[in-house]
Structure formats: C-alpha cells, structure tokens
GROMACS .gro file of C-alpha atoms in nm:
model
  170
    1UNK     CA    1  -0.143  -5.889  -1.216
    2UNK     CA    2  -0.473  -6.113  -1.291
    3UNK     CA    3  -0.722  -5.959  -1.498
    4UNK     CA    4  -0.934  -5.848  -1.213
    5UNK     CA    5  -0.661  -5.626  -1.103
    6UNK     CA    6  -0.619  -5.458  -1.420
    7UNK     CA    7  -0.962  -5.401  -1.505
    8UNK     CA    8  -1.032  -5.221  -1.146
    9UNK     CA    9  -0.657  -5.020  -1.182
   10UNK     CA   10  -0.803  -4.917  -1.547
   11UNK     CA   11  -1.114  -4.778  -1.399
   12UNK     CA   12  -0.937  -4.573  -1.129
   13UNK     CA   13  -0.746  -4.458  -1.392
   14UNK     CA   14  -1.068  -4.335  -1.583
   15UNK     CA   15  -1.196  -4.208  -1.322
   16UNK     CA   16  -0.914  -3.965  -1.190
   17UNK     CA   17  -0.864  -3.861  -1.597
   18UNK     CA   18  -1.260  -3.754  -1.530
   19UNK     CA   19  -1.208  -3.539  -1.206
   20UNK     CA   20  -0.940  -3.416  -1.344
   21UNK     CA   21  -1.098  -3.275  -1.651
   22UNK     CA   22  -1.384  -3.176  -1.431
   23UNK     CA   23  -1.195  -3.017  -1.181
   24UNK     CA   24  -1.026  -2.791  -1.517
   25UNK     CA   25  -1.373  -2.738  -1.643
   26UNK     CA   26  -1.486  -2.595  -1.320
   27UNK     CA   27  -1.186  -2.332  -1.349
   28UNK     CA   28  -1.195  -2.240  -1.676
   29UNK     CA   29  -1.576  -2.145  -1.629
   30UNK     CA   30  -1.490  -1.974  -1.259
   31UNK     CA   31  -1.165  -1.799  -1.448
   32UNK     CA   32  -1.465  -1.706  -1.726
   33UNK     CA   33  -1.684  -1.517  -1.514
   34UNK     CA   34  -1.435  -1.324  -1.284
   35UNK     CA   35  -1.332  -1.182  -1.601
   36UNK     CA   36  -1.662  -1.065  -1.700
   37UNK     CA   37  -1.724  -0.965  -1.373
   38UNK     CA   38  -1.435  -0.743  -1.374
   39UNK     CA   39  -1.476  -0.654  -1.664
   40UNK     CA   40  -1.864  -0.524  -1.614
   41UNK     CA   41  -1.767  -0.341  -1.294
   42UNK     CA   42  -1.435  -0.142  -1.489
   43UNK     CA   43  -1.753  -0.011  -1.685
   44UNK     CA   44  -2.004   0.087  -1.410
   45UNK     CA   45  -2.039   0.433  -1.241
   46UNK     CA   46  -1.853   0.604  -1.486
   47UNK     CA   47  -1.839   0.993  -1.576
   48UNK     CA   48  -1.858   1.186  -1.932
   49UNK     CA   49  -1.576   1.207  -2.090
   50UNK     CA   50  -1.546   1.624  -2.124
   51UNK     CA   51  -1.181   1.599  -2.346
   52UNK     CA   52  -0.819   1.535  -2.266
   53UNK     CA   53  -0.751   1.861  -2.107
   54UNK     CA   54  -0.812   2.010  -1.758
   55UNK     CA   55  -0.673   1.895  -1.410
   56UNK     CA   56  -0.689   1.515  -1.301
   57UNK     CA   57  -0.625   1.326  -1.019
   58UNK     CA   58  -0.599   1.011  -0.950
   59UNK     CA   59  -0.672   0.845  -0.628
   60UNK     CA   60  -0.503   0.535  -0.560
   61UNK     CA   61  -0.700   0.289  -0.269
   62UNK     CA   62  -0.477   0.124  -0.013
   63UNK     CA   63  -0.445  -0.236   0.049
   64UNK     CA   64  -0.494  -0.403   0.407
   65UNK     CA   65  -0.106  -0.388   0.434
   66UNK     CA   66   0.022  -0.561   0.751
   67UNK     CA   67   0.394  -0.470   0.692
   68UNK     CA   68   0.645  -0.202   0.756
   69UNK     CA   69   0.648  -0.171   0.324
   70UNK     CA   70   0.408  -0.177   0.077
   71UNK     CA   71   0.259  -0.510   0.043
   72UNK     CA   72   0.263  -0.633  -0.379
   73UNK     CA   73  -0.123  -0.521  -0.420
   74UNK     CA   74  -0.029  -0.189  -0.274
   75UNK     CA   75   0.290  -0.159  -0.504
   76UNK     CA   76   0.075  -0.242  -0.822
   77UNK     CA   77  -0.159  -0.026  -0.747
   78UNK     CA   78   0.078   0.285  -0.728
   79UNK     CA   79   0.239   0.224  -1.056
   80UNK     CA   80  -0.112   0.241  -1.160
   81UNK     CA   81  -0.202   0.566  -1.042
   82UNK     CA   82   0.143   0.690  -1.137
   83UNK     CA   83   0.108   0.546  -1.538
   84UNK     CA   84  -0.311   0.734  -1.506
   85UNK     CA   85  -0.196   1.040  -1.444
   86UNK     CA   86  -0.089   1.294  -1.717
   87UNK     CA   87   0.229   1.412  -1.774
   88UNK     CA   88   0.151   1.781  -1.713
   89UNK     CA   89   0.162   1.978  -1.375
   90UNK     CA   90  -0.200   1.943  -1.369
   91UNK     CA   91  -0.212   1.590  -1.226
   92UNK     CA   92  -0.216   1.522  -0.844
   93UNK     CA   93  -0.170   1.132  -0.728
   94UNK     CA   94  -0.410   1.097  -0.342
   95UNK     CA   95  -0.322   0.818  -0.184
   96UNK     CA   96  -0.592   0.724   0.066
   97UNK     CA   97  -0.560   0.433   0.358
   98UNK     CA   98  -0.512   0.463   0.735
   99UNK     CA   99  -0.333   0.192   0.931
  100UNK     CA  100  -0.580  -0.070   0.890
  101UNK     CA  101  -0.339  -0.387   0.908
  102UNK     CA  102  -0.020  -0.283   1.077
  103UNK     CA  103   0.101   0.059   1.268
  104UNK     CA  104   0.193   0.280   0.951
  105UNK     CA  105  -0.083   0.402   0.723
  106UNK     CA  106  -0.153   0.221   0.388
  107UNK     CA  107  -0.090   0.606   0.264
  108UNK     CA  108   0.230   0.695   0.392
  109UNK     CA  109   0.349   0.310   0.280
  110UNK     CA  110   0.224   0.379  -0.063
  111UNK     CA  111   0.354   0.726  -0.047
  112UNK     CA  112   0.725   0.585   0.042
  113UNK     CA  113   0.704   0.315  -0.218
  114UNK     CA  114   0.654   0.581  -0.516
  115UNK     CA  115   0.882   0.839  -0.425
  116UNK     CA  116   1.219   0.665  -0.301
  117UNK     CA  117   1.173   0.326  -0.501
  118UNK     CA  118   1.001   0.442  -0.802
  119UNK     CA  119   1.132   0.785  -0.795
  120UNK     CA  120   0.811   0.989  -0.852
  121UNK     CA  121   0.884   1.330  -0.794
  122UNK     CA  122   0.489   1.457  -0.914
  123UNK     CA  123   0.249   1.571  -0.646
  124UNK     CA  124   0.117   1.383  -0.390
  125UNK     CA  125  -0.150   1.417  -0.144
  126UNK     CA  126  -0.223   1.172   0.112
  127UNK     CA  127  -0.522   1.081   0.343
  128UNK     CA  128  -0.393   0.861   0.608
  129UNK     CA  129  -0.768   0.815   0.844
  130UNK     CA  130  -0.945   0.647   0.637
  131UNK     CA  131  -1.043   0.279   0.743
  132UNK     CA  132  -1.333   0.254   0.467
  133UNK     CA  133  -1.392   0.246   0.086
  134UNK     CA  134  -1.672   0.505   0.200
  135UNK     CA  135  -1.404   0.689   0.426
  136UNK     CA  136  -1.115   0.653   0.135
  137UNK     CA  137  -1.400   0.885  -0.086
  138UNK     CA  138  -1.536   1.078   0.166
  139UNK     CA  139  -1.158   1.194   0.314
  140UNK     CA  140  -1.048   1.223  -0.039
  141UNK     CA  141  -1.350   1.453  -0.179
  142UNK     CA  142  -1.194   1.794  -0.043
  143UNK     CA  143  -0.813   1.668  -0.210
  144UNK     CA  144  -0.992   1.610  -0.520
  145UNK     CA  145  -1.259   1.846  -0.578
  146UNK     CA  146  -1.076   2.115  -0.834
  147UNK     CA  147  -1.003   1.803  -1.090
  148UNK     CA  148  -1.171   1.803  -1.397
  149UNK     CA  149  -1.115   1.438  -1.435
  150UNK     CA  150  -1.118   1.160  -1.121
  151UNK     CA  151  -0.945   0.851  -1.198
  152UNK     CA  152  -0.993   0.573  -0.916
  153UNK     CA  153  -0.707   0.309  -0.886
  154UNK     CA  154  -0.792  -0.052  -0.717
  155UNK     CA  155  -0.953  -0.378  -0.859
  156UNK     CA  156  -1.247  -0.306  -1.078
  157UNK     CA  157  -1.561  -0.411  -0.805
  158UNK     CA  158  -1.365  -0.242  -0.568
  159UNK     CA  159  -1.299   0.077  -0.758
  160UNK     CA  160  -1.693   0.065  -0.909
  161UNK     CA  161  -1.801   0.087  -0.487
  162UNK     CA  162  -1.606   0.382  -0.495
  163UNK     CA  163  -1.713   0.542  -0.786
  164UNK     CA  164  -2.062   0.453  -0.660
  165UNK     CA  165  -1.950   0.671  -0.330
  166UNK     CA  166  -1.828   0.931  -0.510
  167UNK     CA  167  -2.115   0.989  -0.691
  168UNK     CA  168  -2.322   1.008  -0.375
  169UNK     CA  169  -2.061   1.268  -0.240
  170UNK     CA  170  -2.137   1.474  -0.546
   0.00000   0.00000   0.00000
C-alpha cells in the first residue's frame, strides 16, 4: 500500500473512532436524563404519608398486551403490585385494563398471570373496561376508595398521569 493509501485508511479510521465515541456520548447523556426524568416523575403527585397502618391497595396499570398471556411489561408490573402490598388482610391488588391490544382484557391477563403462575392467593379486584389512564383511575376510584393508602404500579411518567387523575377524582 503507497503512502497515499495509508494516510486516507488512517483517517477513516479516525474518523469512525470519532462517531463512535460520539454516538456513546449521545447515549450516555440520553440514558442520563431518562433517569432523571423518571426519577422526577416517581416523586410528583404524591400523598402524605399518614403511618404504616390502615388498608392499602395497590392498583396495578395494564400494558397494551396483544397476546393470549401477559406480555413481560404486564408480568413486571404484577410482581410489583404484589411485592407493594402489605402482608396483612388489609391489602387489595386492582388490576385495571380492558382489551385494548388483543380479545382478553389486560385485567383478566394480569389477573391469570398472578394467581396460577405466581401463586398469589391475596385479594384481587379487577376492572376490565377501561381503555384509558383516565378510565384505569376513574373505573378504579369506587374499588379503591376505603384504602388508607393508594399505591399506583406502572412506569414512573405513566404512574405520575395517574396520580395526577386521581387527585382530580378526589
């Protein structure tokens, strides 16, 4: 290879090594501020805390789930709302989602998925209609309204728009 060659192979070279390490840059600032934007929103719209004891419940927010099963966002978020709740009598698990995706309700999925794979044998209530965040609060308000302490279950922005909604229901 003349020297030509080598000089122009050396700056491709240089110049890939540069898009690379601007390409990594670019994620590890995008990685950067999901995480503070996650983090900000788990912090939003949130309650007093009034003590440990009194009833709870947890409401878990389906997943578009186009499947005859719980989809993997669906299954995390059950396992979720199962490890929130207390281990008393005093906890209820909602699990809100109509058939948004597919022809069985994110609900009854989710419902399925806790009680004959994860063997949850706690109390469950289920609102299968709803095909909104807004309609996932407004369906769950009545199933929820004795707790002393709500505990929403979903991605943090997502779960801050529904603590946002259940505030307005208040």
């Amino acid at each position: 290879m003349d020297r030509a060659g080598a000089a122009g192979l050396m700056r491709s070279r240089r110049m890939l090594f540069r898009l690379l390490r601007a390409g990594a840059v670019i994620y590890a600032a995008l990685a950067v501020w999901a995480e503070v934007a996650h983090w900000r929103s788990s912090k939003r719209m949130l309650g007093t805390k009034s003590g440990t004891g009194g009833s709870q419940a947890v409401v878990v927010l389906g997943f578009r789930n186009r499947r005859s099963t719980a989809n993997v966002i669906n299954r995390y978020r059950v396992r979720a709302g199962i490890r929130s709740l207390p281990r008393t009598e005093d906890g209820v698990l909602v699990l809100s989602g109509g058939s948004v995706a597919g022809d069985v309700a994110e609900a009854v999925l989710m419902e399925t998925y806790a009680r004959e794979v994860l063997g949850y044998t706690g109390r469950i209530l289920l609102d299968a209609d709803s095909h909104s965040t807004w309609q996932n609060i407004a369906n769950c308000v009545p199933l929820i309204e004795h707790a002393d302490t709500i505990k929403i279950v979903s991605n943090s922005p997502h779960a801050e728009v529904a603590r946002e909604y259940l505030w307005a229901h208040a």
